[in-house]
Amino acid sequence: MSNAISIKGLTKTFGDITAVDNLTLDIPKGSAFAFLGPNGAGKSTTLKILTSLIKPTSGEAHFFNIDALEEPHEALLQIGAVVESAEFYPSLTPSETLDYFGRLRGMNSDKISRNSNKFLKLVGLDNWSDKKIGTFSRGMKQRLAIAQALLHEPPILLLDEPTFGLDPRGMVEIRNVFKDLTKEGKTIFFSSHLIGEIEEICDTLAIIDKGQVLFSDTMKNLMKKFKTDDLEEIYLKTITESVR
C-alpha cells in the first residue's frame, strides 16, 4: 500500500527547546491515523509544519510524491486542515466564508456553491448557512472548520482536536462523519486527547512524547504487543516507561 503521508527526520527547535525530535512516520493511503500524546508532546507543532504554518529546523515531509516543504502550494492542495481552535470573520456567514476559502483555492463558483451546500449539510450547519458567525458557539465554529477543510475535497485531512467544543451529541455526529470519510478512502491524520474517540475512528496510531515517537503501528498490532485491547492502559504504560 502506498503512503499518503511520509515524514522523515522532522525536527523543530525553539531556542533550547526541541518540540519535534527526528520524527519519522509513514501513513498509508486510506488509513485513519491517530497521533496520541500528552500536552507539549509535539503533536500540534507537527501539524503546523505539515500545514506550512511554521517551518521545521530540519527533515522532510511528503504528501504522496509532493514535497510539502519545497512545494507548499501544491502540497496544500492535497490537504484539508483543522488546526487548533477555529476562528472566522464574525461578520460573515458560513456560505460567505466557504466562498472566500474556495476562491483562495482557485475553485470555480459552481463548485464552491455545490460543495458548500454539501458539506454544511454534512456537518449539520445547513440551517445556519446565512447566519452571522459572530453568533455561533464554539462547537458550531468547529463544525464550520470541518466543512472548510472538506470544501475542495482533498484526499488527506489533518485534524487537531477536531471535536473540540462540541457537545456529546455533536461529537457522535462528527465522529460518524470521519468514519464515513475513511470508508470513502480519505486519509485522516487525527490528533486528539480523547482515547475513546481514537479507538472508535482510527486503525493506525503513533504515541508521541517529548517530540519523539514511542510506538507506531496498527491498532491491531499495538494491542497484540501489549496483550490488551485497553488503549488507555497501553497509552499510560508507554508514556510512563518513556519517563523512566
mmCIF file of C-alpha atoms in Angstrom:
data_model
loop_
_atom_site.group_PDB
_atom_site.id
_atom_site.type_symbol
_atom_site.label_atom_id
_atom_site.label_comp_id
_atom_site.label_asym_id
_atom_site.label_seq_id
_atom_site.Cartn_x
_atom_site.Cartn_y
_atom_site.Cartn_z
ATOM 1 C CA MET A 1 0.000 0.000 0.000
ATOM 2 C CA SER A 2 1.334 3.451 -0.928
ATOM 3 C CA ASN A 3 1.801 6.154 1.677
ATOM 4 C CA ALA A 4 -0.311 9.295 1.701
ATOM 5 C CA ILE A 5 1.989 10.996 4.222
ATOM 6 C CA SER A 6 5.709 10.337 4.655
ATOM 7 C CA ILE A 7 7.707 12.159 7.322
ATOM 8 C CA LYS A 8 11.446 11.646 7.727
ATOM 9 C CA GLY A 9 13.732 13.106 10.389
ATOM 10 C CA LEU A 10 11.414 16.030 11.097
ATOM 11 C CA THR A 11 12.825 18.308 13.797
ATOM 12 C CA LYS A 12 11.703 21.658 15.173
ATOM 13 C CA THR A 13 13.536 23.604 17.848
ATOM 14 C CA PHE A 14 12.553 26.825 19.591
ATOM 15 C CA GLY A 15 15.747 28.116 21.157
ATOM 16 C CA ASP A 16 16.871 25.422 23.593
ATOM 17 C CA ILE A 17 13.569 23.547 23.355
ATOM 18 C CA THR A 18 13.164 20.657 20.914
ATOM 19 C CA ALA A 19 9.438 20.422 20.197
ATOM 20 C CA VAL A 20 9.736 17.756 17.485
ATOM 21 C CA ASP A 21 12.739 15.440 17.618
ATOM 22 C CA ASN A 22 13.757 13.481 14.498
ATOM 23 C CA LEU A 23 10.181 12.393 13.782
ATOM 24 C CA THR A 24 9.729 9.673 11.162
ATOM 25 C CA LEU A 25 6.305 8.325 10.140
ATOM 26 C CA ASP A 26 4.717 6.607 7.156
ATOM 27 C CA ILE A 27 0.930 6.842 6.973
ATOM 28 C CA PRO A 28 -0.725 4.562 4.396
ATOM 29 C CA LYS A 29 -3.241 5.931 1.931
ATOM 30 C CA GLY A 30 -6.798 5.469 3.183
ATOM 31 C CA SER A 31 -5.867 4.970 6.827
ATOM 32 C CA ALA A 32 -7.299 6.725 9.869
ATOM 33 C CA PHE A 33 -4.133 7.566 11.777
ATOM 34 C CA ALA A 34 -4.122 8.727 15.404
ATOM 35 C CA PHE A 35 -1.400 10.956 16.851
ATOM 36 C CA LEU A 36 -1.657 10.458 20.596
ATOM 37 C CA GLY A 37 0.382 12.109 23.330
ATOM 38 C CA PRO A 38 0.282 14.412 26.358
ATOM 39 C CA ASN A 39 0.227 18.204 26.230
ATOM 40 C CA GLY A 40 3.533 19.520 24.912
ATOM 41 C CA ALA A 41 4.401 16.251 23.181
ATOM 42 C CA GLY A 42 4.835 17.901 19.760
ATOM 43 C CA LYS A 43 1.527 16.985 18.133
ATOM 44 C CA SER A 44 0.340 20.485 17.257
ATOM 45 C CA THR A 45 3.822 21.587 16.189
ATOM 46 C CA THR A 46 3.989 18.662 13.756
ATOM 47 C CA LEU A 47 0.614 19.585 12.269
ATOM 48 C CA LYS A 48 1.643 23.223 11.929
ATOM 49 C CA ILE A 49 4.717 22.129 9.972
ATOM 50 C CA LEU A 50 2.628 19.892 7.710
ATOM 51 C CA THR A 51 0.215 22.755 7.012
ATOM 52 C CA SER A 52 3.067 25.224 6.296
ATOM 53 C CA LEU A 53 2.191 27.433 9.277
ATOM 54 C CA ILE A 54 5.747 27.073 10.579
ATOM 55 C CA LYS A 55 8.983 25.791 9.062
ATOM 56 C CA PRO A 56 10.910 22.849 10.500
ATOM 57 C CA THR A 57 14.503 23.111 11.628
ATOM 58 C CA SER A 58 15.286 20.038 9.527
ATOM 59 C CA GLY A 59 13.686 16.981 7.977
ATOM 60 C CA GLU A 60 11.333 16.044 5.156
ATOM 61 C CA ALA A 61 7.588 15.653 4.650
ATOM 62 C CA HIS A 62 5.695 14.433 1.593
ATOM 63 C CA PHE A 63 2.032 14.139 0.655
ATOM 64 C CA PHE A 64 2.044 11.297 -1.857
ATOM 65 C CA ASN A 65 5.051 12.309 -4.007
ATOM 66 C CA ILE A 66 4.801 16.043 -3.342
ATOM 67 C CA ASP A 67 7.434 17.662 -1.134
ATOM 68 C CA ALA A 68 5.387 19.564 1.455
ATOM 69 C CA LEU A 69 8.343 21.767 2.411
ATOM 70 C CA GLU A 70 9.701 22.567 -1.052
ATOM 71 C CA GLU A 71 6.345 22.708 -2.899
ATOM 72 C CA PRO A 72 3.946 24.053 -0.257
ATOM 73 C CA HIS A 73 1.337 25.369 -2.711
ATOM 74 C CA GLU A 74 0.989 22.029 -4.484
ATOM 75 C CA ALA A 75 1.108 20.175 -1.170
ATOM 76 C CA LEU A 76 -1.655 22.280 0.374
ATOM 77 C CA LEU A 77 -3.995 21.290 -2.458
ATOM 78 C CA GLN A 78 -3.752 17.714 -1.176
ATOM 79 C CA ILE A 79 -4.897 18.514 2.355
ATOM 80 C CA GLY A 80 -7.749 19.951 4.355
ATOM 81 C CA ALA A 81 -6.876 21.020 7.877
ATOM 82 C CA VAL A 82 -8.415 21.856 11.218
ATOM 83 C CA VAL A 83 -5.577 23.199 13.360
ATOM 84 C CA GLU A 84 -6.380 24.062 16.986
ATOM 85 C CA SER A 85 -9.474 26.143 17.778
ATOM 86 C CA ALA A 86 -11.158 27.582 14.701
ATOM 87 C CA GLU A 87 -11.728 31.314 14.237
ATOM 88 C CA PHE A 88 -13.534 33.049 11.377
ATOM 89 C CA TYR A 89 -14.607 36.582 10.484
ATOM 90 C CA PRO A 90 -17.613 37.148 12.781
ATOM 91 C CA SER A 91 -19.428 39.420 10.319
ATOM 92 C CA LEU A 92 -19.524 36.741 7.600
ATOM 93 C CA THR A 93 -21.923 33.830 7.218
ATOM 94 C CA PRO A 94 -20.823 30.208 6.678
ATOM 95 C CA SER A 95 -21.760 30.481 2.991
ATOM 96 C CA GLU A 96 -19.698 33.650 2.587
ATOM 97 C CA THR A 97 -16.804 32.121 4.497
ATOM 98 C CA LEU A 98 -16.697 28.995 2.346
ATOM 99 C CA ASP A 99 -16.982 31.129 -0.791
ATOM 100 C CA TYR A 100 -13.934 33.089 0.405
ATOM 101 C CA PHE A 101 -11.875 29.965 1.104
ATOM 102 C CA GLY A 102 -13.000 28.333 -2.131
ATOM 103 C CA ARG A 103 -11.812 31.301 -4.177
ATOM 104 C CA LEU A 104 -8.485 31.270 -2.348
ATOM 105 C CA ARG A 105 -8.097 27.666 -3.504
ATOM 106 C CA GLY A 106 -8.967 28.539 -7.103
ATOM 107 C CA MET A 107 -12.328 26.753 -7.166
ATOM 108 C CA ASN A 108 -14.991 27.952 -9.605
ATOM 109 C CA SER A 109 -18.264 29.443 -8.354
ATOM 110 C CA ASP A 110 -20.425 26.454 -9.260
ATOM 111 C CA LYS A 111 -18.204 24.011 -7.398
ATOM 112 C CA ILE A 112 -17.955 26.322 -4.391
ATOM 113 C CA SER A 113 -21.744 26.603 -4.206
ATOM 114 C CA ARG A 114 -22.300 22.882 -4.694
ATOM 115 C CA ASN A 115 -19.672 21.814 -2.167
ATOM 116 C CA SER A 116 -20.661 24.479 0.358
ATOM 117 C CA ASN A 117 -24.215 23.153 0.422
ATOM 118 C CA LYS A 118 -22.986 19.558 0.575
ATOM 119 C CA PHE A 119 -20.541 19.976 3.430
ATOM 120 C CA LEU A 120 -22.573 22.427 5.511
ATOM 121 C CA LYS A 121 -25.314 19.821 5.463
ATOM 122 C CA LEU A 122 -22.810 17.081 6.310
ATOM 123 C CA VAL A 123 -21.664 18.897 9.469
ATOM 124 C CA GLY A 124 -25.167 19.974 10.463
ATOM 125 C CA LEU A 125 -24.965 23.679 9.589
ATOM 126 C CA ASP A 126 -27.278 23.747 6.575
ATOM 127 C CA ASN A 127 -29.923 25.691 8.517
ATOM 128 C CA TRP A 128 -27.300 28.199 9.651
ATOM 129 C CA SER A 129 -25.653 28.937 6.310
ATOM 130 C CA ASP A 130 -26.856 32.569 6.198
ATOM 131 C CA LYS A 131 -26.395 33.443 9.884
ATOM 132 C CA LYS A 132 -23.526 35.618 11.115
ATOM 133 C CA ILE A 133 -20.676 33.550 12.554
ATOM 134 C CA GLY A 134 -20.348 36.046 15.396
ATOM 135 C CA THR A 135 -23.472 34.492 16.921
ATOM 136 C CA PHE A 136 -22.057 30.938 16.774
ATOM 137 C CA SER A 137 -20.999 28.773 19.694
ATOM 138 C CA ARG A 138 -17.521 27.223 19.826
ATOM 139 C CA GLY A 139 -18.950 23.907 18.653
ATOM 140 C CA MET A 140 -20.663 25.491 15.654
ATOM 141 C CA LYS A 141 -17.410 27.178 14.636
ATOM 142 C CA GLN A 142 -15.699 23.810 14.877
ATOM 143 C CA ARG A 143 -18.309 22.276 12.568
ATOM 144 C CA LEU A 144 -17.655 25.107 10.099
ATOM 145 C CA ALA A 145 -13.909 24.471 10.310
ATOM 146 C CA ILE A 146 -14.512 20.854 9.307
ATOM 147 C CA ALA A 147 -16.705 21.941 6.373
ATOM 148 C CA GLN A 148 -13.952 24.347 5.289
ATOM 149 C CA ALA A 149 -11.375 21.543 5.429
ATOM 150 C CA LEU A 150 -13.568 19.358 3.205
ATOM 151 C CA LEU A 151 -14.580 22.089 0.750
ATOM 152 C CA HIS A 152 -12.077 21.311 -2.020
ATOM 153 C CA GLU A 153 -12.446 17.528 -1.490
ATOM 154 C CA PRO A 154 -8.820 16.834 -0.540
ATOM 155 C CA PRO A 155 -7.556 13.246 -0.243
ATOM 156 C CA ILE A 156 -5.883 13.995 3.134
ATOM 157 C CA LEU A 157 -7.350 15.548 6.284
ATOM 158 C CA LEU A 158 -5.121 16.895 9.074
ATOM 159 C CA LEU A 159 -7.205 17.303 12.216
ATOM 160 C CA ASP A 160 -6.012 18.740 15.529
ATOM 161 C CA GLU A 161 -8.610 18.101 18.263
ATOM 162 C CA PRO A 162 -11.423 18.291 15.671
ATOM 163 C CA THR A 163 -14.267 17.711 18.151
ATOM 164 C CA PHE A 164 -13.081 20.484 20.484
ATOM 165 C CA GLY A 165 -16.049 22.500 21.765
ATOM 166 C CA LEU A 166 -18.702 20.046 20.603
ATOM 167 C CA ASP A 167 -21.354 18.731 22.959
ATOM 168 C CA PRO A 168 -21.723 14.917 23.337
ATOM 169 C CA ARG A 169 -24.305 14.681 20.554
ATOM 170 C CA GLY A 170 -22.136 16.777 18.261
ATOM 171 C CA MET A 171 -19.124 14.578 18.993
ATOM 172 C CA VAL A 172 -21.049 11.483 17.938
ATOM 173 C CA GLU A 173 -22.276 13.166 14.750
ATOM 174 C CA ILE A 174 -18.822 14.376 13.716
ATOM 175 C CA ARG A 175 -17.166 11.067 14.586
ATOM 176 C CA ASN A 176 -19.637 9.389 12.241
ATOM 177 C CA VAL A 177 -18.659 11.884 9.535
ATOM 178 C CA PHE A 178 -14.998 10.929 9.932
ATOM 179 C CA LYS A 179 -15.787 7.209 9.865
ATOM 180 C CA ASP A 180 -17.734 7.667 6.632
ATOM 181 C CA LEU A 181 -14.867 9.665 5.109
ATOM 182 C CA THR A 182 -12.392 6.868 5.799
ATOM 183 C CA LYS A 183 -14.773 4.421 4.118
ATOM 184 C CA GLU A 184 -14.643 6.713 1.076
ATOM 185 C CA GLY A 185 -10.839 6.374 1.021
ATOM 186 C CA LYS A 186 -9.781 9.630 2.685
ATOM 187 C CA THR A 187 -6.588 9.574 4.729
ATOM 188 C CA ILE A 188 -7.067 11.127 8.158
ATOM 189 C CA PHE A 189 -4.241 12.334 10.419
ATOM 190 C CA PHE A 190 -6.054 12.702 13.701
ATOM 191 C CA SER A 191 -4.594 14.355 16.806
ATOM 192 C CA SER A 192 -6.719 14.018 19.933
ATOM 193 C CA HIS A 193 -6.546 13.617 23.703
ATOM 194 C CA LEU A 194 -9.764 11.580 23.661
ATOM 195 C CA ILE A 195 -8.750 7.931 23.728
ATOM 196 C CA GLY A 196 -12.314 6.693 23.229
ATOM 197 C CA GLU A 197 -12.558 8.821 20.097
ATOM 198 C CA ILE A 198 -9.336 7.361 18.727
ATOM 199 C CA GLU A 199 -10.472 3.798 19.452
ATOM 200 C CA GLU A 200 -13.704 4.433 17.586
ATOM 201 C CA ILE A 201 -12.256 6.061 14.476
ATOM 202 C CA CYS A 202 -8.625 5.069 13.931
ATOM 203 C CA ASP A 203 -6.919 1.938 12.614
ATOM 204 C CA THR A 204 -3.284 3.043 12.989
ATOM 205 C CA LEU A 205 -1.611 5.005 15.739
ATOM 206 C CA ALA A 206 1.578 6.659 16.938
ATOM 207 C CA ILE A 207 2.249 7.529 20.563
ATOM 208 C CA ILE A 208 4.473 10.593 20.923
ATOM 209 C CA ASP A 209 6.147 12.205 23.927
ATOM 210 C CA LYS A 210 8.796 14.926 24.165
ATOM 211 C CA GLY A 211 8.762 15.211 20.382
ATOM 212 C CA GLN A 212 9.684 11.553 19.810
ATOM 213 C CA VAL A 213 7.600 8.645 18.556
ATOM 214 C CA LEU A 214 7.484 5.905 21.183
ATOM 215 C CA PHE A 215 5.393 3.475 19.151
ATOM 216 C CA SER A 216 3.846 3.456 15.682
ATOM 217 C CA ASP A 217 1.829 0.597 14.192
ATOM 218 C CA THR A 218 -1.686 -0.615 13.515
ATOM 219 C CA MET A 219 -4.114 -0.702 16.431
ATOM 220 C CA LYS A 220 -4.300 -4.467 15.986
ATOM 221 C CA ASN A 221 -0.528 -4.918 16.318
ATOM 222 C CA LEU A 222 -0.391 -2.477 19.219
ATOM 223 C CA MET A 223 -2.931 -4.492 21.192
ATOM 224 C CA LYS A 224 -1.215 -7.742 20.304
ATOM 225 C CA LYS A 225 2.136 -6.415 21.554
ATOM 226 C CA PHE A 226 0.725 -5.245 24.887
ATOM 227 C CA LYS A 227 -1.688 -8.196 25.200
ATOM 228 C CA THR A 228 -4.670 -5.985 25.938
ATOM 229 C CA ASP A 229 -7.345 -4.140 23.981
ATOM 230 C CA ASP A 230 -7.466 -1.307 26.538
ATOM 231 C CA LEU A 231 -5.889 1.631 24.689
ATOM 232 C CA GLU A 232 -5.839 3.825 27.785
ATOM 233 C CA GLU A 233 -3.809 1.183 29.638
ATOM 234 C CA ILE A 234 -1.412 0.868 26.701
ATOM 235 C CA TYR A 235 -1.013 4.635 26.428
ATOM 236 C CA LEU A 236 -0.331 5.183 30.123
ATOM 237 C CA LYS A 237 2.150 2.305 30.226
ATOM 238 C CA THR A 238 4.015 3.604 27.168
ATOM 239 C CA ILE A 239 4.207 7.174 28.474
ATOM 240 C CA THR A 240 5.242 6.035 31.963
ATOM 241 C CA GLU A 241 8.042 3.862 30.584
ATOM 242 C CA SER A 242 9.335 6.759 28.471
ATOM 243 C CA VAL A 243 9.756 8.888 31.607
ATOM 244 C CA ARG A 244 11.961 6.313 33.336
#
